[in-house]
């Protein structure tokens, strides 16, 4: 049961991050704050379930939006493992 709860919380954190990221991407007035919120939610999801690559993939998207190519490549690679 604990695994199901962890998976649910992880999924909710990623969905919340996605919503914040979408708002930041499509509304420049909110971009900085929303991308930071998304990064925080994805990072929390990754800490909760470090063996799942989805959060790393989402963090790579944030890094790419910030033009941080080395971090983007690192996170995409990490998401594959």
PDB file of N, CA and C in Angstrom:
ATOM      1  N   UNK A   1       0.827  -1.200   0.000  1.00  0.00           N
ATOM      2  CA  UNK A   1       0.000   0.000   0.000  1.00  0.00           C
ATOM      3  C   UNK A   1       0.869   1.261   0.000  1.00  0.00           C
ATOM      4  N   UNK A   2       1.989   1.225   0.729  1.00  0.00           N
ATOM      5  CA  UNK A   2       2.873   2.387   0.766  1.00  0.00           C
ATOM      6  C   UNK A   2       3.443   2.693  -0.619  1.00  0.00           C
ATOM      7  N   UNK A   3       3.750   1.650  -1.389  1.00  0.00           N
ATOM      8  CA  UNK A   3       4.253   1.849  -2.749  1.00  0.00           C
ATOM      9  C   UNK A   3       3.222   2.545  -3.626  1.00  0.00           C
ATOM     10  N   UNK A   4       1.960   2.190  -3.457  1.00  0.00           N
ATOM     11  CA  UNK A   4       0.898   2.827  -4.231  1.00  0.00           C
ATOM     12  C   UNK A   4       0.749   4.295  -3.852  1.00  0.00           C
ATOM     13  N   UNK A   5       0.870   4.588  -2.572  1.00  0.00           N
ATOM     14  CA  UNK A   5       0.775   5.961  -2.102  1.00  0.00           C
ATOM     15  C   UNK A   5       1.953   6.788  -2.623  1.00  0.00           C
ATOM     16  N   UNK A   6       3.146   6.228  -2.566  1.00  0.00           N
ATOM     17  CA  UNK A   6       4.333   6.910  -3.084  1.00  0.00           C
ATOM     18  C   UNK A   6       4.187   7.182  -4.576  1.00  0.00           C
ATOM     19  N   UNK A   7       3.702   6.189  -5.312  1.00  0.00           N
ATOM     20  CA  UNK A   7       3.507   6.355  -6.756  1.00  0.00           C
ATOM     21  C   UNK A   7       2.467   7.440  -7.042  1.00  0.00           C
ATOM     22  N   UNK A   8       1.402   7.472  -6.258  1.00  0.00           N
ATOM     23  CA  UNK A   8       0.362   8.485  -6.443  1.00  0.00           C
ATOM     24  C   UNK A   8       0.906   9.883  -6.167  1.00  0.00           C
ATOM     25  N   UNK A   9       1.622  10.040  -5.077  1.00  0.00           N
ATOM     26  CA  UNK A   9       2.180  11.351  -4.736  1.00  0.00           C
ATOM     27  C   UNK A   9       3.185  11.793  -5.803  1.00  0.00           C
ATOM     28  N   UNK A  10       4.010  10.850  -6.252  1.00  0.00           N
ATOM     29  CA  UNK A  10       4.978  11.151  -7.298  1.00  0.00           C
ATOM     30  C   UNK A  10       4.280  11.644  -8.562  1.00  0.00           C
ATOM     31  N   UNK A  11       3.233  10.951  -8.947  1.00  0.00           N
ATOM     32  CA  UNK A  11       2.488  11.330 -10.154  1.00  0.00           C
ATOM     33  C   UNK A  11       1.833  12.706  -9.996  1.00  0.00           C
ATOM     34  N   UNK A  12       1.280  12.981  -8.825  1.00  0.00           N
ATOM     35  CA  UNK A  12       0.659  14.286  -8.575  1.00  0.00           C
ATOM     36  C   UNK A  12       1.690  15.417  -8.613  1.00  0.00           C
ATOM     37  N   UNK A  13       2.880  15.165  -8.076  1.00  0.00           N
ATOM     38  CA  UNK A  13       3.946  16.172  -8.128  1.00  0.00           C
ATOM     39  C   UNK A  13       4.341  16.468  -9.574  1.00  0.00           C
ATOM     40  N   UNK A  14       4.445  15.438 -10.385  1.00  0.00           N
ATOM     41  CA  UNK A  14       4.810  15.634 -11.789  1.00  0.00           C
ATOM     42  C   UNK A  14       3.695  16.359 -12.538  1.00  0.00           C
ATOM     43  N   UNK A  15       2.453  15.979 -12.296  1.00  0.00           N
ATOM     44  CA  UNK A  15       1.338  16.688 -12.946  1.00  0.00           C
ATOM     45  C   UNK A  15       1.314  18.156 -12.541  1.00  0.00           C
ATOM     46  N   UNK A  16       1.528  18.426 -11.256  1.00  0.00           N
ATOM     47  CA  UNK A  16       1.579  19.810 -10.793  1.00  0.00           C
ATOM     48  C   UNK A  16       2.708  20.577 -11.454  1.00  0.00           C
ATOM     49  N   UNK A  17       3.861  19.930 -11.575  1.00  0.00           N
ATOM     50  CA  UNK A  17       4.988  20.547 -12.276  1.00  0.00           C
ATOM     51  C   UNK A  17       4.677  20.827 -13.729  1.00  0.00           C
ATOM     52  N   UNK A  18       3.991  19.879 -14.366  1.00  0.00           N
ATOM     53  CA  UNK A  18       3.609  20.075 -15.767  1.00  0.00           C
ATOM     54  C   UNK A  18       2.695  21.290 -15.923  1.00  0.00           C
ATOM     55  N   UNK A  19       1.713  21.401 -15.044  1.00  0.00           N
ATOM     56  CA  UNK A  19       0.788  22.539 -15.130  1.00  0.00           C
ATOM     57  C   UNK A  19       1.521  23.868 -14.928  1.00  0.00           C
ATOM     58  N   UNK A  20       2.424  23.904 -13.965  1.00  0.00           N
ATOM     59  CA  UNK A  20       3.202  25.129 -13.735  1.00  0.00           C
ATOM     60  C   UNK A  20       4.083  25.443 -14.935  1.00  0.00           C
ATOM     61  N   UNK A  21       4.706  24.405 -15.506  1.00  0.00           N
ATOM     62  CA  UNK A  21       5.585  24.613 -16.662  1.00  0.00           C
ATOM     63  C   UNK A  21       4.793  25.111 -17.865  1.00  0.00           C
ATOM     64  N   UNK A  22       3.632  24.515 -18.115  1.00  0.00           N
ATOM     65  CA  UNK A  22       2.812  24.966 -19.247  1.00  0.00           C
ATOM     66  C   UNK A  22       2.418  26.431 -19.087  1.00  0.00           C
ATOM     67  N   UNK A  23       2.040  26.790 -17.885  1.00  0.00           N
ATOM     68  CA  UNK A  23       1.652  28.191 -17.659  1.00  0.00           C
ATOM     69  C   UNK A  23       2.845  29.122 -17.876  1.00  0.00           C
ATOM     70  N   UNK A  24       4.010  28.702 -17.431  1.00  0.00           N
ATOM     71  CA  UNK A  24       5.209  29.501 -17.637  1.00  0.00           C
ATOM     72  C   UNK A  24       5.620  29.590 -19.093  1.00  0.00           C
ATOM     73  N   UNK A  25       5.458  28.498 -19.823  1.00  0.00           N
ATOM     74  CA  UNK A  25       5.837  28.491 -21.230  1.00  0.00           C
ATOM     75  C   UNK A  25       4.931  29.375 -22.080  1.00  0.00           C
ATOM     76  N   UNK A  26       3.666  29.392 -21.761  1.00  0.00           N
ATOM     77  CA  UNK A  26       2.713  30.079 -22.619  1.00  0.00           C
ATOM     78  C   UNK A  26       2.276  31.446 -22.114  1.00  0.00           C
ATOM     79  N   UNK A  27       2.779  31.846 -20.956  1.00  0.00           N
ATOM     80  CA  UNK A  27       2.475  33.167 -20.432  1.00  0.00           C
ATOM     81  C   UNK A  27       3.769  33.755 -19.891  1.00  0.00           C
ATOM     82  N   UNK A  28       4.439  34.553 -20.691  1.00  0.00           N
ATOM     83  CA  UNK A  28       5.764  35.078 -20.358  1.00  0.00           C
ATOM     84  C   UNK A  28       5.782  35.856 -19.038  1.00  0.00           C
ATOM     85  N   UNK A  29       4.652  36.436 -18.651  1.00  0.00           N
ATOM     86  CA  UNK A  29       4.607  37.199 -17.400  1.00  0.00           C
ATOM     87  C   UNK A  29       4.859  36.302 -16.187  1.00  0.00           C
ATOM     88  N   UNK A  30       4.539  35.009 -16.330  1.00  0.00           N
ATOM     89  CA  UNK A  30       4.700  34.070 -15.221  1.00  0.00           C
ATOM     90  C   UNK A  30       5.889  33.136 -15.406  1.00  0.00           C
ATOM     91  N   UNK A  31       6.656  33.308 -16.461  1.00  0.00           N
ATOM     92  CA  UNK A  31       7.646  32.304 -16.830  1.00  0.00           C
ATOM     93  C   UNK A  31       8.643  31.975 -15.718  1.00  0.00           C
ATOM     94  N   UNK A  32       9.318  32.958 -15.178  1.00  0.00           N
ATOM     95  CA  UNK A  32      10.348  32.679 -14.173  1.00  0.00           C
ATOM     96  C   UNK A  32       9.809  31.972 -12.948  1.00  0.00           C
ATOM     97  N   UNK A  33       8.743  32.499 -12.380  1.00  0.00           N
ATOM     98  CA  UNK A  33       8.167  31.907 -11.168  1.00  0.00           C
ATOM     99  C   UNK A  33       7.618  30.513 -11.422  1.00  0.00           C
ATOM    100  N   UNK A  34       6.925  30.357 -12.537  1.00  0.00           N
ATOM    101  CA  UNK A  34       6.286  29.067 -12.830  1.00  0.00           C
ATOM    102  C   UNK A  34       7.315  27.990 -13.168  1.00  0.00           C
ATOM    103  N   UNK A  35       8.365  28.356 -13.889  1.00  0.00           N
ATOM    104  CA  UNK A  35       9.397  27.372 -14.202  1.00  0.00           C
ATOM    105  C   UNK A  35      10.140  26.952 -12.933  1.00  0.00           C
ATOM    106  N   UNK A  36      10.340  27.879 -12.011  1.00  0.00           N
ATOM    107  CA  UNK A  36      10.987  27.528 -10.747  1.00  0.00           C
ATOM    108  C   UNK A  36      10.081  26.623  -9.917  1.00  0.00           C
ATOM    109  N   UNK A  37       8.783  26.905  -9.904  1.00  0.00           N
ATOM    110  CA  UNK A  37       7.836  26.042  -9.204  1.00  0.00           C
ATOM    111  C   UNK A  37       7.835  24.645  -9.823  1.00  0.00           C
ATOM    112  N   UNK A  38       7.808  24.587 -11.146  1.00  0.00           N
ATOM    113  CA  UNK A  38       7.844  23.296 -11.842  1.00  0.00           C
ATOM    114  C   UNK A  38       9.123  22.544 -11.487  1.00  0.00           C
ATOM    115  N   UNK A  39      10.254  23.232 -11.491  1.00  0.00           N
ATOM    116  CA  UNK A  39      11.528  22.600 -11.163  1.00  0.00           C
ATOM    117  C   UNK A  39      11.497  22.030  -9.746  1.00  0.00           C
ATOM    118  N   UNK A  40      10.947  22.786  -8.825  1.00  0.00           N
ATOM    119  CA  UNK A  40      10.854  22.339  -7.439  1.00  0.00           C
ATOM    120  C   UNK A  40       9.963  21.094  -7.316  1.00  0.00           C
ATOM    121  N   UNK A  41       8.834  21.095  -7.984  1.00  0.00           N
ATOM    122  CA  UNK A  41       7.931  19.936  -7.928  1.00  0.00           C
ATOM    123  C   UNK A  41       8.565  18.706  -8.563  1.00  0.00           C
ATOM    124  N   UNK A  42       9.224  18.876  -9.713  1.00  0.00           N
ATOM    125  CA  UNK A  42       9.902  17.749 -10.363  1.00  0.00           C
ATOM    126  C   UNK A  42      11.038  17.219  -9.481  1.00  0.00           C
ATOM    127  N   UNK A  43      11.792  18.128  -8.878  1.00  0.00           N
ATOM    128  CA  UNK A  43      12.890  17.724  -8.009  1.00  0.00           C
ATOM    129  C   UNK A  43      12.369  16.935  -6.803  1.00  0.00           C
ATOM    130  N   UNK A  44      11.273  17.377  -6.236  1.00  0.00           N
ATOM    131  CA  UNK A  44      10.664  16.667  -5.113  1.00  0.00           C
ATOM    132  C   UNK A  44      10.196  15.282  -5.541  1.00  0.00           C
ATOM    133  N   UNK A  45       9.603  15.198  -6.739  1.00  0.00           N
ATOM    134  CA  UNK A  45       9.178  13.895  -7.262  1.00  0.00           C
ATOM    135  C   UNK A  45      10.377  12.970  -7.458  1.00  0.00           C
ATOM    136  N   UNK A  46      11.469  13.524  -7.941  1.00  0.00           N
ATOM    137  CA  UNK A  46      12.667  12.710  -8.144  1.00  0.00           C
ATOM    138  C   UNK A  46      13.225  12.213  -6.809  1.00  0.00           C
ATOM    139  N   UNK A  47      13.225  13.066  -5.803  1.00  0.00           N
ATOM    140  CA  UNK A  47      13.715  12.654  -4.480  1.00  0.00           C
ATOM    141  C   UNK A  47      12.813  11.584  -3.861  1.00  0.00           C
ATOM    142  N   UNK A  48      11.522  11.657  -4.154  1.00  0.00           N
ATOM    143  CA  UNK A  48      10.578  10.680  -3.627  1.00  0.00           C
ATOM    144  C   UNK A  48      10.762   9.316  -4.299  1.00  0.00           C
ATOM    145  N   UNK A  49      11.029   9.320  -5.590  1.00  0.00           N
ATOM    146  CA  UNK A  49      11.179   8.064  -6.346  1.00  0.00           C
ATOM    147  C   UNK A  49      12.365   8.192  -7.303  1.00  0.00           C
ATOM    148  N   UNK A  50      13.590   8.104  -6.781  1.00  0.00           N
ATOM    149  CA  UNK A  50      14.773   8.349  -7.607  1.00  0.00           C
ATOM    150  C   UNK A  50      15.015   7.335  -8.717  1.00  0.00           C
ATOM    151  N   UNK A  51      14.389   6.170  -8.639  1.00  0.00           N
ATOM    152  CA  UNK A  51      14.605   5.166  -9.679  1.00  0.00           C
ATOM    153  C   UNK A  51      13.693   5.345 -10.886  1.00  0.00           C
ATOM    154  N   UNK A  52      12.711   6.221 -10.770  1.00  0.00           N
ATOM    155  CA  UNK A  52      11.823   6.504 -11.902  1.00  0.00           C
ATOM    156  C   UNK A  52      12.398   7.666 -12.703  1.00  0.00           C
ATOM    157  N   UNK A  53      12.486   7.525 -14.004  1.00  0.00           N
ATOM    158  CA  UNK A  53      13.124   8.529 -14.835  1.00  0.00           C
ATOM    159  C   UNK A  53      12.249   9.691 -15.264  1.00  0.00           C
ATOM    160  N   UNK A  54      10.946   9.605 -15.020  1.00  0.00           N
ATOM    161  CA  UNK A  54      10.046  10.641 -15.535  1.00  0.00           C
ATOM    162  C   UNK A  54      10.386  12.027 -14.990  1.00  0.00           C
ATOM    163  N   UNK A  55      10.676  12.134 -13.711  1.00  0.00           N
ATOM    164  CA  UNK A  55      10.993  13.436 -13.129  1.00  0.00           C
ATOM    165  C   UNK A  55      12.266  14.010 -13.735  1.00  0.00           C
ATOM    166  N   UNK A  56      13.271  13.158 -13.985  1.00  0.00           N
ATOM    167  CA  UNK A  56      14.512  13.636 -14.623  1.00  0.00           C
ATOM    168  C   UNK A  56      14.233  14.139 -16.031  1.00  0.00           C
ATOM    169  N   UNK A  57      13.349  13.453 -16.735  1.00  0.00           N
ATOM    170  CA  UNK A  57      12.987  13.907 -18.075  1.00  0.00           C
ATOM    171  C   UNK A  57      12.356  15.293 -18.026  1.00  0.00           C
ATOM    172  N   UNK A  58      11.478  15.507 -17.061  1.00  0.00           N
ATOM    173  CA  UNK A  58      10.825  16.808 -16.932  1.00  0.00           C
ATOM    174  C   UNK A  58      11.823  17.883 -16.505  1.00  0.00           C
ATOM    175  N   UNK A  59      12.752  17.523 -15.627  1.00  0.00           N
ATOM    176  CA  UNK A  59      13.799  18.472 -15.231  1.00  0.00           C
ATOM    177  C   UNK A  59      14.670  18.844 -16.433  1.00  0.00           C
ATOM    178  N   UNK A  60      14.899  17.891 -17.328  1.00  0.00           N
ATOM    179  CA  UNK A  60      15.667  18.175 -18.544  1.00  0.00           C
ATOM    180  C   UNK A  60      14.942  19.184 -19.426  1.00  0.00           C
ATOM    181  N   UNK A  61      13.634  19.102 -19.481  1.00  0.00           N
ATOM    182  CA  UNK A  61      12.855  20.072 -20.262  1.00  0.00           C
ATOM    183  C   UNK A  61      13.045  21.473 -19.687  1.00  0.00           C
ATOM    184  N   UNK A  62      13.000  21.585 -18.366  1.00  0.00           N
ATOM    185  CA  UNK A  62      13.219  22.880 -17.710  1.00  0.00           C
ATOM    186  C   UNK A  62      14.622  23.400 -18.022  1.00  0.00           C
ATOM    187  N   UNK A  63      15.623  22.525 -17.911  1.00  0.00           N
ATOM    188  CA  UNK A  63      17.002  22.930 -18.204  1.00  0.00           C
ATOM    189  C   UNK A  63      17.128  23.398 -19.652  1.00  0.00           C
ATOM    190  N   UNK A  64      16.445  22.717 -20.555  1.00  0.00           N
ATOM    191  CA  UNK A  64      16.476  23.108 -21.969  1.00  0.00           C
ATOM    192  C   UNK A  64      15.815  24.467 -22.179  1.00  0.00           C
ATOM    193  N   UNK A  65      14.715  24.715 -21.504  1.00  0.00           N
ATOM    194  CA  UNK A  65      14.049  26.014 -21.613  1.00  0.00           C
ATOM    195  C   UNK A  65      14.946  27.144 -21.105  1.00  0.00           C
ATOM    196  N   UNK A  66      15.837  26.815 -20.189  1.00  0.00           N
ATOM    197  CA  UNK A  66      16.776  27.804 -19.640  1.00  0.00           C
ATOM    198  C   UNK A  66      18.107  27.813 -20.402  1.00  0.00           C
ATOM    199  N   UNK A  67      18.148  27.090 -21.524  1.00  0.00           N
ATOM    200  CA  UNK A  67      19.341  27.027 -22.387  1.00  0.00           C
ATOM    201  C   UNK A  67      20.574  26.489 -21.671  1.00  0.00           C
ATOM    202  N   UNK A  68      20.377  25.592 -20.730  1.00  0.00           N
ATOM    203  CA  UNK A  68      21.491  24.952 -20.036  1.00  0.00           C
ATOM    204  C   UNK A  68      21.721  23.585 -20.690  1.00  0.00           C
ATOM    205  N   UNK A  69      22.472  23.584 -21.788  1.00  0.00           N
ATOM    206  CA  UNK A  69      22.646  22.383 -22.595  1.00  0.00           C
ATOM    207  C   UNK A  69      23.362  21.252 -21.831  1.00  0.00           C
ATOM    208  N   UNK A  70      24.470  21.522 -21.123  1.00  0.00           N
ATOM    209  CA  UNK A  70      25.108  20.412 -20.389  1.00  0.00           C
ATOM    210  C   UNK A  70      24.168  19.747 -19.374  1.00  0.00           C
ATOM    211  N   UNK A  71      23.419  20.549 -18.625  1.00  0.00           N
ATOM    212  CA  UNK A  71      22.484  19.979 -17.656  1.00  0.00           C
ATOM    213  C   UNK A  71      21.364  19.233 -18.372  1.00  0.00           C
ATOM    214  N   UNK A  72      20.897  19.774 -19.482  1.00  0.00           N
ATOM    215  CA  UNK A  72      19.858  19.103 -20.265  1.00  0.00           C
ATOM    216  C   UNK A  72      20.312  17.716 -20.672  1.00  0.00           C
ATOM    217  N   UNK A  73      21.504  17.612 -21.230  1.00  0.00           N
ATOM    218  CA  UNK A  73      22.028  16.315 -21.674  1.00  0.00           C
ATOM    219  C   UNK A  73      22.211  15.356 -20.498  1.00  0.00           C
ATOM    220  N   UNK A  74      22.738  15.870 -19.392  1.00  0.00           N
ATOM    221  CA  UNK A  74      22.922  15.040 -18.208  1.00  0.00           C
ATOM    222  C   UNK A  74      21.585  14.478 -17.723  1.00  0.00           C
ATOM    223  N   UNK A  75      20.577  15.330 -17.630  1.00  0.00           N
ATOM    224  CA  UNK A  75      19.282  14.891 -17.108  1.00  0.00           C
ATOM    225  C   UNK A  75      18.564  13.942 -18.065  1.00  0.00           C
ATOM    226  N   UNK A  76      18.661  14.188 -19.368  1.00  0.00           N
ATOM    227  CA  UNK A  76      18.055  13.252 -20.323  1.00  0.00           C
ATOM    228  C   UNK A  76      18.727  11.891 -20.220  1.00  0.00           C
ATOM    229  N   UNK A  77      20.031  11.885 -20.059  1.00  0.00           N
ATOM    230  CA  UNK A  77      20.770  10.623 -19.918  1.00  0.00           C
ATOM    231  C   UNK A  77      20.363   9.925 -18.625  1.00  0.00           C
ATOM    232  N   UNK A  78      20.239  10.683 -17.570  1.00  0.00           N
ATOM    233  CA  UNK A  78      19.851  10.128 -16.285  1.00  0.00           C
ATOM    234  C   UNK A  78      18.423   9.545 -16.334  1.00  0.00           C
ATOM    235  N   UNK A  79      17.566  10.173 -17.112  1.00  0.00           N
ATOM    236  CA  UNK A  79      16.179   9.698 -17.231  1.00  0.00           C
ATOM    237  C   UNK A  79      16.104   8.333 -17.892  1.00  0.00           C
ATOM    238  N   UNK A  80      17.091   8.009 -18.713  1.00  0.00           N
ATOM    239  CA  UNK A  80      17.075   6.729 -19.407  1.00  0.00           C
ATOM    240  C   UNK A  80      17.426   5.564 -18.511  1.00  0.00           C
ATOM    241  N   UNK A  81      18.107   5.830 -17.411  1.00  0.00           N
ATOM    242  CA  UNK A  81      18.595   4.738 -16.544  1.00  0.00           C
ATOM    243  C   UNK A  81      17.532   4.241 -15.596  1.00  0.00           C
TER     244      UNK A  81
END
